[in-house]
PDB file of C-alpha atoms in Angstrom:
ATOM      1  CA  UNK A   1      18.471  40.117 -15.540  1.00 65.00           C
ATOM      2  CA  UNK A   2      20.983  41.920 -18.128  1.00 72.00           C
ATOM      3  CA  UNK A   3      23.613  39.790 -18.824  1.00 93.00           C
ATOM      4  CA  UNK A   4      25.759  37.918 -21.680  1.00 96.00           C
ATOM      5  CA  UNK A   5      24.539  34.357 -23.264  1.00 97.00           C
ATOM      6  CA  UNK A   6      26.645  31.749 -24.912  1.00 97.00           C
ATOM      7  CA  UNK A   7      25.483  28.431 -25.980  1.00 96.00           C
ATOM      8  CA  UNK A   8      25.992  25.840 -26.557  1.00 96.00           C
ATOM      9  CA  UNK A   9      28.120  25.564 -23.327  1.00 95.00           C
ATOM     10  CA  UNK A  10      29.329  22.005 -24.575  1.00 96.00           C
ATOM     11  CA  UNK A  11      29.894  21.313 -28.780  1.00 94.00           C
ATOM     12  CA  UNK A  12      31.943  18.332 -30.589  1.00 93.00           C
ATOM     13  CA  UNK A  13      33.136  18.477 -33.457  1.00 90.00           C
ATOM     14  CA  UNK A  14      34.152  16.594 -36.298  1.00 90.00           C
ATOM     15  CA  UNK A  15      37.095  17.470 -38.065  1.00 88.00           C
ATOM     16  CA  UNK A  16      36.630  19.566 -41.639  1.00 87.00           C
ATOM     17  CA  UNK A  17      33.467  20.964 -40.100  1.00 91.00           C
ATOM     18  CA  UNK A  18      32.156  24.212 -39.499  1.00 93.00           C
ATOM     19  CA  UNK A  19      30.306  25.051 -36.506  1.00 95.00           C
ATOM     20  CA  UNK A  20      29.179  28.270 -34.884  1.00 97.00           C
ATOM     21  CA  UNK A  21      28.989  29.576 -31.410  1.00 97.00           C
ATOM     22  CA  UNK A  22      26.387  32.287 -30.762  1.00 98.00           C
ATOM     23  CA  UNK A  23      26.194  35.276 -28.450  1.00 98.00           C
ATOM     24  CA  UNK A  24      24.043  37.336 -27.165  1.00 98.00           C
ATOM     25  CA  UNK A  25      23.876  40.465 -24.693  1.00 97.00           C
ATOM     26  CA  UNK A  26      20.850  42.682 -23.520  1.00 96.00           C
ATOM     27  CA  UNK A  27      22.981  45.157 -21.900  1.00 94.00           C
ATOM     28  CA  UNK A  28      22.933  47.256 -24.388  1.00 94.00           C
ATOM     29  CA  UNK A  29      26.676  47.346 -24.648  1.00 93.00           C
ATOM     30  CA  UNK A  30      28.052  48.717 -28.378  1.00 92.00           C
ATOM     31  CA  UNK A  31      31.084  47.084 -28.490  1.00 92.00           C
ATOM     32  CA  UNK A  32      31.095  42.952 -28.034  1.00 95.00           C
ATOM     33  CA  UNK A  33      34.642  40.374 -28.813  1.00 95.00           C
ATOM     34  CA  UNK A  34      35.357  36.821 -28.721  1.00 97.00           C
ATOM     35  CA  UNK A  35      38.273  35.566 -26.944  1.00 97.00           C
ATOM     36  CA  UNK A  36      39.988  32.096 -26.896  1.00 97.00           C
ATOM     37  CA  UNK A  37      41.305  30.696 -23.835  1.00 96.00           C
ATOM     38  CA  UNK A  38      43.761  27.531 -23.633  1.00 92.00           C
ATOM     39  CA  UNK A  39      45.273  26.390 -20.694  1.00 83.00           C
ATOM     40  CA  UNK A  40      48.482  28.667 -19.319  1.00 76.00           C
ATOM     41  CA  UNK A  41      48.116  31.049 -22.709  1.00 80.00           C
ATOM     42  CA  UNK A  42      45.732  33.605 -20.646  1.00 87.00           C
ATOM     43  CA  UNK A  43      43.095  35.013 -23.270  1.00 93.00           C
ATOM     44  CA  UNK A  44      43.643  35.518 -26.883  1.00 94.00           C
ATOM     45  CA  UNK A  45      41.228  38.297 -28.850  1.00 94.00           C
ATOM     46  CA  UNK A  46      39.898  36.596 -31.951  1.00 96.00           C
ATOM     47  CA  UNK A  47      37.628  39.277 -33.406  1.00 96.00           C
ATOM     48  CA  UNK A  48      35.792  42.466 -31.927  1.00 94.00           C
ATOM     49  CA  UNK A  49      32.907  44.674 -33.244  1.00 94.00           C
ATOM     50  CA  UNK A  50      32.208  48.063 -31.592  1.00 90.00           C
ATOM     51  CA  UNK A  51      29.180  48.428 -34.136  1.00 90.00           C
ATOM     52  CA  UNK A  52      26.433  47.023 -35.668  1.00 94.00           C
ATOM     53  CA  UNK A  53      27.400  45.907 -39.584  1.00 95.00           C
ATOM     54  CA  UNK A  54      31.240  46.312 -38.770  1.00 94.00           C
ATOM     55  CA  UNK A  55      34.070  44.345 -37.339  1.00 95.00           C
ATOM     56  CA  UNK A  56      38.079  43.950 -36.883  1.00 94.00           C
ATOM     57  CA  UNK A  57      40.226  40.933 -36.563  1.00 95.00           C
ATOM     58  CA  UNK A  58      42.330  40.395 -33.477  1.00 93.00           C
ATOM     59  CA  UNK A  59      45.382  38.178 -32.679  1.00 91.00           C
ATOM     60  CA  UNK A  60      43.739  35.137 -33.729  1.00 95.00           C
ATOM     61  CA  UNK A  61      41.605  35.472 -36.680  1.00 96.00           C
ATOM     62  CA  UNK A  62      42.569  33.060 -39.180  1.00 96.00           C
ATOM     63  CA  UNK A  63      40.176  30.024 -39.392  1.00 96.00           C
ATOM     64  CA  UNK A  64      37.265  32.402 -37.659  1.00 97.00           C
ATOM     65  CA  UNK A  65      34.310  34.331 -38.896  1.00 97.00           C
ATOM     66  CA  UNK A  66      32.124  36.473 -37.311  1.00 98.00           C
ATOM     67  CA  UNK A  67      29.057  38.983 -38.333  1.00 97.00           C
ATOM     68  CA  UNK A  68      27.423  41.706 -36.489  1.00 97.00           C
ATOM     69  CA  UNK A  69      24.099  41.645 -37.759  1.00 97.00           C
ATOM     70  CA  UNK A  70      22.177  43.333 -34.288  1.00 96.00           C
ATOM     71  CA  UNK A  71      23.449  45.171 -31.762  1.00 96.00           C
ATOM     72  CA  UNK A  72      22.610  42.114 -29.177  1.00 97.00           C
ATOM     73  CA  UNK A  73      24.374  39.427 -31.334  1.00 98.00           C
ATOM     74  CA  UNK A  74      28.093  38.474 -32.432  1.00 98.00           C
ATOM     75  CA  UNK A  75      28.112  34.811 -33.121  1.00 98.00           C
ATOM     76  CA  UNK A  76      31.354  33.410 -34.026  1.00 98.00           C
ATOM     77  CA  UNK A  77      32.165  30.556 -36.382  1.00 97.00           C
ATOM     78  CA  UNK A  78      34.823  28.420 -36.198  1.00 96.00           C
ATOM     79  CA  UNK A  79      35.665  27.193 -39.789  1.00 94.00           C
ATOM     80  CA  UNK A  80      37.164  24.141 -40.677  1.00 89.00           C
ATOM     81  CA  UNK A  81      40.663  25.833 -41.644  1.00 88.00           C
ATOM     82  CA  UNK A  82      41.322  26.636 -38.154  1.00 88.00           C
ATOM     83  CA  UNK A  83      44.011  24.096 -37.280  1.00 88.00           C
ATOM     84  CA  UNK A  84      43.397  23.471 -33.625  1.00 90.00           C
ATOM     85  CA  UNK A  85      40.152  24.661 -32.607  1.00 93.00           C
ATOM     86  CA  UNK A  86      39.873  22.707 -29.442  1.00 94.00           C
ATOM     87  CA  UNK A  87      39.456  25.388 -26.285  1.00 95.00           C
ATOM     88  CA  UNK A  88      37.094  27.238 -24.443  1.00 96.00           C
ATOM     89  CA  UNK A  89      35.777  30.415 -25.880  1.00 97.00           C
ATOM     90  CA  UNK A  90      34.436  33.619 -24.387  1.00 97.00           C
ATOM     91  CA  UNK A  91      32.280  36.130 -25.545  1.00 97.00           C
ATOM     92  CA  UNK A  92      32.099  39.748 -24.100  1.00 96.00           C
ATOM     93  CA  UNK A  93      30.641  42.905 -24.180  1.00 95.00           C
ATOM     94  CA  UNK A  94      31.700  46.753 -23.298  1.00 92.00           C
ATOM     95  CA  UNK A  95      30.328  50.106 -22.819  1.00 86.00           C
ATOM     96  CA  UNK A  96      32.583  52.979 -23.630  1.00 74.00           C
ATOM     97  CA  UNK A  97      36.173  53.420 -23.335  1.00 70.00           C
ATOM     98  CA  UNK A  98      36.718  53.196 -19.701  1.00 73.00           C
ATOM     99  CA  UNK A  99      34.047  50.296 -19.244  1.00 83.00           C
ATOM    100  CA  UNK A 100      34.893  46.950 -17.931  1.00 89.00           C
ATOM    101  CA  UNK A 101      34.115  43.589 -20.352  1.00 92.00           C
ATOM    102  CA  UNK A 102      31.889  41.790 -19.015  1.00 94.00           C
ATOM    103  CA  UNK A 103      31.775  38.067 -19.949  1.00 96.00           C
ATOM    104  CA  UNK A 104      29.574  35.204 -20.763  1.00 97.00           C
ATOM    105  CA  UNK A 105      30.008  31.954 -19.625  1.00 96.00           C
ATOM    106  CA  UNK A 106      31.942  30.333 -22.193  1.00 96.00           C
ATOM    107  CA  UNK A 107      31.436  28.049 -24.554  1.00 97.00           C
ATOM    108  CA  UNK A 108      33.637  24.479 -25.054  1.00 95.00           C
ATOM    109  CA  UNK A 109      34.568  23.293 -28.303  1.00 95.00           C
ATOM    110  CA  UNK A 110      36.244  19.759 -28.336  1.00 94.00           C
ATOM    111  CA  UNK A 111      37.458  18.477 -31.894  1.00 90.00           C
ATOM    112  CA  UNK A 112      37.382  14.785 -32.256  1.00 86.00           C
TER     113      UNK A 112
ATOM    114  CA  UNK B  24      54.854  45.323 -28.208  1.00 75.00           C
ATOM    115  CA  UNK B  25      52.318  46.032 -25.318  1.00 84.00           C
ATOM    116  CA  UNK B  26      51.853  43.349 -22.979  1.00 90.00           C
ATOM    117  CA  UNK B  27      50.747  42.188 -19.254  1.00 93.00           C
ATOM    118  CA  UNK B  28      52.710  40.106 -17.138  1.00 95.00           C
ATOM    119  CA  UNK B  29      52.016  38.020 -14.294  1.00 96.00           C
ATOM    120  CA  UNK B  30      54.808  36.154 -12.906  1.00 96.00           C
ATOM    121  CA  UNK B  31      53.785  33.556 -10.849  1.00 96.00           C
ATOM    122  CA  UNK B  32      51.761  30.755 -12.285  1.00 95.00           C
ATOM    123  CA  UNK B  33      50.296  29.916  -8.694  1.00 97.00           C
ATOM    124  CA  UNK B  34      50.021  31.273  -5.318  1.00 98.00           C
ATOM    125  CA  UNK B  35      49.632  29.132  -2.500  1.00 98.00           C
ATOM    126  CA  UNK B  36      48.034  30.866   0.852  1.00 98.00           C
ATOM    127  CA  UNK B  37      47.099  29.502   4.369  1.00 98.00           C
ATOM    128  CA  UNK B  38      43.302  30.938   5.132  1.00 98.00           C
ATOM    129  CA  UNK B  39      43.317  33.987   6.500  1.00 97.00           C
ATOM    130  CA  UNK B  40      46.742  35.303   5.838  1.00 98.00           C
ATOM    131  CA  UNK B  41      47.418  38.216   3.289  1.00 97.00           C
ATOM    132  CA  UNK B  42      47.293  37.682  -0.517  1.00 97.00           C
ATOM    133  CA  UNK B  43      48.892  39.090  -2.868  1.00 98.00           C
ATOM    134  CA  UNK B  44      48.831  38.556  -6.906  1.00 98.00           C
ATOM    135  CA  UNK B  45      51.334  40.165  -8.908  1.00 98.00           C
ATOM    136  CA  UNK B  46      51.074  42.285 -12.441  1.00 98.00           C
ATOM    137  CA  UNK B  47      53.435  44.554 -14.321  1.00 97.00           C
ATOM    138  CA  UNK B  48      52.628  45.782 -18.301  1.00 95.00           C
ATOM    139  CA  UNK B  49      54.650  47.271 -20.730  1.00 92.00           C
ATOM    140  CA  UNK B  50      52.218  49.822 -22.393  1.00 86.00           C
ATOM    141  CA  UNK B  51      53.371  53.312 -23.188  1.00 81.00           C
ATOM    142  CA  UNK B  52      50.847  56.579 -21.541  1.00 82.00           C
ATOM    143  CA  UNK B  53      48.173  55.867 -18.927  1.00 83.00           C
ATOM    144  CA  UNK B  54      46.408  52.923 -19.552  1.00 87.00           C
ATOM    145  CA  UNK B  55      43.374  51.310 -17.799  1.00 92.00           C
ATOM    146  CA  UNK B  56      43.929  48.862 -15.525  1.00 94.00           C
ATOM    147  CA  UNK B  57      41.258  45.363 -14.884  1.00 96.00           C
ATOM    148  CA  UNK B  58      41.312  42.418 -12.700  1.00 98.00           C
ATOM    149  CA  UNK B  59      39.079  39.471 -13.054  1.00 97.00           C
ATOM    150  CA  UNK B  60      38.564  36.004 -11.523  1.00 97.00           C
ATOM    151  CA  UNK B  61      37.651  33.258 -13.605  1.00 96.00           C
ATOM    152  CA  UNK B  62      35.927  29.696 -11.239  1.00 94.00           C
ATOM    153  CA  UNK B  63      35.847  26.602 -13.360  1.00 90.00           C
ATOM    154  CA  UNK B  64      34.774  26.125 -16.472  1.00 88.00           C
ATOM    155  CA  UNK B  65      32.845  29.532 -15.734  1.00 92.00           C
ATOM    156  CA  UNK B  66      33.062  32.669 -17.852  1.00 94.00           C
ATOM    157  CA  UNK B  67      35.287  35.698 -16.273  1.00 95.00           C
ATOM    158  CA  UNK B  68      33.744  38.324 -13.230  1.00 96.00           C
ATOM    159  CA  UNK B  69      35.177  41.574 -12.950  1.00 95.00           C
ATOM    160  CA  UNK B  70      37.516  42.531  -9.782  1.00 97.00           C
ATOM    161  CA  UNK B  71      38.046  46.126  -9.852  1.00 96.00           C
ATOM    162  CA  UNK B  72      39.851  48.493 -12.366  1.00 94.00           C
ATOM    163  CA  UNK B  73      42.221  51.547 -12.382  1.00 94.00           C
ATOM    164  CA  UNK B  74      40.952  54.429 -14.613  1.00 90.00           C
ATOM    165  CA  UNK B  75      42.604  57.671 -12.588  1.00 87.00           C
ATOM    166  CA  UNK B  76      43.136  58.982  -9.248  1.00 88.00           C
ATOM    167  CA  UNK B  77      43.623  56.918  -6.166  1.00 90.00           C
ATOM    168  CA  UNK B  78      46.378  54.347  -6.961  1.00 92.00           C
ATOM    169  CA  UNK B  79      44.869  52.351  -4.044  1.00 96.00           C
ATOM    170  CA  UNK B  80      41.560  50.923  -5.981  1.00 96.00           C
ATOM    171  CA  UNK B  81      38.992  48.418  -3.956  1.00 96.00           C
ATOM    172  CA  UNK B  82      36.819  46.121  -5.778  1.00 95.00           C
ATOM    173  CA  UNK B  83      34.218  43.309  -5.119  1.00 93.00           C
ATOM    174  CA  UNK B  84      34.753  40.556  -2.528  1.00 94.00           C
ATOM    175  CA  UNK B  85      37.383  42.602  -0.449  1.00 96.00           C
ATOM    176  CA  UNK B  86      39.443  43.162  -3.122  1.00 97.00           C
ATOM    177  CA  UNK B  87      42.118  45.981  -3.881  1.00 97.00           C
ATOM    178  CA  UNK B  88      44.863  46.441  -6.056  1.00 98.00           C
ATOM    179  CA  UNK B  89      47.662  49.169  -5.784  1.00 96.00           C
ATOM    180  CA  UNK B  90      48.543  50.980  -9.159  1.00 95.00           C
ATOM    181  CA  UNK B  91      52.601  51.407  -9.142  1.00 95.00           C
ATOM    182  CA  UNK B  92      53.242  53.873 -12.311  1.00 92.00           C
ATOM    183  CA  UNK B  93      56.711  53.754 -12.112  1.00 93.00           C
ATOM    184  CA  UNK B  94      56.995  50.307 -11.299  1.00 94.00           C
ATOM    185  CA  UNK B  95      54.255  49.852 -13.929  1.00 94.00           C
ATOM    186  CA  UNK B  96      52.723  47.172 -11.704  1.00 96.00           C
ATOM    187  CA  UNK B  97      49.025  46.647 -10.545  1.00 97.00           C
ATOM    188  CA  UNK B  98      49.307  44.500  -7.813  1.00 98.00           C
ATOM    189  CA  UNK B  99      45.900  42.416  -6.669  1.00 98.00           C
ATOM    190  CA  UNK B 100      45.491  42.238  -2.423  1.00 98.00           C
ATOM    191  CA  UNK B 101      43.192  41.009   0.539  1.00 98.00           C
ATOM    192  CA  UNK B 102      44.280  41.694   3.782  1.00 97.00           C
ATOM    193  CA  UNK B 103      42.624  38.129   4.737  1.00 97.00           C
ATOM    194  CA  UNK B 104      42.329  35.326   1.974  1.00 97.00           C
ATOM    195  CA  UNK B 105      39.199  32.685   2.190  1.00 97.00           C
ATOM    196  CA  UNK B 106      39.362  29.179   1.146  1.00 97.00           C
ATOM    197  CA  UNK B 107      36.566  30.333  -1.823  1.00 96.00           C
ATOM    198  CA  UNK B 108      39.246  32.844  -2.990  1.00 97.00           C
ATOM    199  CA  UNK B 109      40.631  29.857  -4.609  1.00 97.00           C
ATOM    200  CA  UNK B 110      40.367  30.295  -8.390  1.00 97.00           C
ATOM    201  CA  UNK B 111      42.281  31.896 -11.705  1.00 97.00           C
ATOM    202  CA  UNK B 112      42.625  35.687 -11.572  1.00 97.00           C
ATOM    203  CA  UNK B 113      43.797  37.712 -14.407  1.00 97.00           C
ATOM    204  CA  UNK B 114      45.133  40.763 -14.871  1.00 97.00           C
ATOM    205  CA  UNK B 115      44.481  42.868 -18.089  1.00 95.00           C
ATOM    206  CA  UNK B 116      45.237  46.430 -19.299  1.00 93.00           C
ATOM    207  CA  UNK B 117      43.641  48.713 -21.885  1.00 90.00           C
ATOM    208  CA  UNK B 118      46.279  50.564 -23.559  1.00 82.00           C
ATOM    209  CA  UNK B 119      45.495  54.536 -24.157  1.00 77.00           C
ATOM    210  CA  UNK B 120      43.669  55.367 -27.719  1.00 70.00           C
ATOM    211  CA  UNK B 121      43.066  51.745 -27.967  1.00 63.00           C
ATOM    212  CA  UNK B 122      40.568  51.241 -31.342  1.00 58.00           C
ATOM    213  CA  UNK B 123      37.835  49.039 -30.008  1.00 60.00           C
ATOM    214  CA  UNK B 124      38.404  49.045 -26.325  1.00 71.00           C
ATOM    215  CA  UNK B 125      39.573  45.286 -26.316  1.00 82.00           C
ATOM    216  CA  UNK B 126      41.937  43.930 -23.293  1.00 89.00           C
ATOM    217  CA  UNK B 127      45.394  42.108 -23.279  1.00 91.00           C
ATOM    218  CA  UNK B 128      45.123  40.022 -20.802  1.00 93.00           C
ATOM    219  CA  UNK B 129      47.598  38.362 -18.429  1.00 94.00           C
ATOM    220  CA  UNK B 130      48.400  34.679 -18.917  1.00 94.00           C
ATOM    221  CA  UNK B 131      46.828  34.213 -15.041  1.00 95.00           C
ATOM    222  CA  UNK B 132      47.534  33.254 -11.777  1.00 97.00           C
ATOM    223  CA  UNK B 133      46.400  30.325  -9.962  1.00 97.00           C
ATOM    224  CA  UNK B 134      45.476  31.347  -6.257  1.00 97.00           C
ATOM    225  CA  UNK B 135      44.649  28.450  -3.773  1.00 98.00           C
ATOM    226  CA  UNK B 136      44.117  29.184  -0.734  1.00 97.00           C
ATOM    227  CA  UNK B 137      44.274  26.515   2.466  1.00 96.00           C
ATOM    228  CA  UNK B 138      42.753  26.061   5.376  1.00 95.00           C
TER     229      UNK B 138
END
C-alpha cells in the first residue's frame, strides 16, 4: 500500500540533544513538508521541499534541519536550539499544485 | 497576511442531527480550498477540497462543504452526524501562485457528536 511513514511514533528527549524524525513516502509525490502541531495552535509549516537536493524554511524553522537527499525521504531534525520542542509532528507529501497533502501518522516528541 | 479562520473551538451535536463546521480565509484571488479530520494521536485524512466549479463540493464519509466567495467561507456539512464523526477537523487553504504548494491551516474545530 502507498502511503506516508513516520517513526518513531513515540521519542524522549533529553534536553541539549539532537534527535531526528524520519519520513518516508512511496507515492511518488515531489513535494513533501513537516508540520508542528500543539494543542489549539492548528498546524505550523516548519520546512518544505518540492525537490530532491532543495528545500525552503516555513513559519517555524529556527532550531530545525532538514535534507532532501531522495525523492522518498525528508527527515527532520530537531536541534537542541529549538526552545520548546515538545509536540507532535507531521510529515506530508503532495502531487502538483491542486493536489491534496496527504499525511503520515505523526510522530511525538516529549522533552524531559 | 493570509490566513484561515475557524471560529468555534467545539461543536457539540445530538446523533443524527445536521452538522455544520465553520471556515472563512483572508487570501486574495481564487485559492484552493481542503478539509481534513484528524482522530487521536493519528496523523490527518483528507475530507474533500474546492479547486473550481461547483461551490457545493462532497467528500468522503458523507461529507460536503459549500464554497461562499463573497463571504470567503468554506463551510464543512452532513445532513446527519454519527457518534464516530467525533474528532478534530481542520480547515486549510492554498493561496493562488503559492511556491511549494504548502497549506495554512485552521487552528481546528472540535466536533463531538452525542447520542
Amino acid at each position: 500500500d502507498g502511503g506516508i511513514t513516520q517513526s518513531p511514533k513515540y521519542l524522549f528527549r533529553k534536553e541539549g540533544q539532537n534527535v531526528t524524525l524520519s519520513c518516508e513516502q512511496n507515492l511518488n509525490h515531489d513535494a513533501m513538508y513537516w508540520y508542528r502541531q500543539d494543542p489549539g495552535q492548528g498546524l505550523r509549516l516548519i520546512y518544505y521541499s518540492q525537490i530532491v537536493n532543495d528545500f525552503q524554511k516555513g513559519d517555524i524553522a529556527e532550531g530545525y534541519s532538514v535534507s532532501r537527499e531522495k525523492k522518498e525521504s525528508f527527515p527532520l531534525t530537531v536541534t537542541s536550539a529549538q526552545k520548546n520542542p515538545t509536540a507532535f509532528y507531521l510529515c506530508a507529501s503532495s502531487m502538483g499544485k491542486a493536489g491534496e497533502l496527504f499525511f503520515g501518522e505523526g510522530s511525538r516528541l516529549t522533552v524531559l | 497576511a493570509q490566513s484561515v479562520a475557524q471560529p468555534e473551538d467545539q461543536v457539540n451535536v445530538a446523533e443524527g442531527n445536521p452538522l455544520t463546521v465553520k471556515c472563512t480565509y483572508s487570501v486574495s484571488g481564487n485559492p484552493y480550498l481542503f478539509w481534513y479530520v484528524q482522530y487521536p494521536n493519528r496523523g490527518l485524512q483528507f475530507l474533500l477540497k474546492y479547486i473550481t466549479g461547483d461551490n457545493l463540493v462532497k467528500g468522503s464519509y458523507g461529507f460536503e462543504a459549500e464554497f461562499n466567495k463573497s463571504q470567503t467561507s468554506f463551510h464543512l456539512k452532513k445532513p446527519s452526524a454519527l457518534v464516530s464523526d467525533s474528532a478534530l477537523y481542520f480547515c486549510a487553504v492554498r493561496p493562488p501562485y503559492n511556491q511549494g504548494g504548502k497549506l495554512i491551516f485552521g487552528q481546528g474545530t472540535e466536533l463531538s457528536v452525542k447520542p
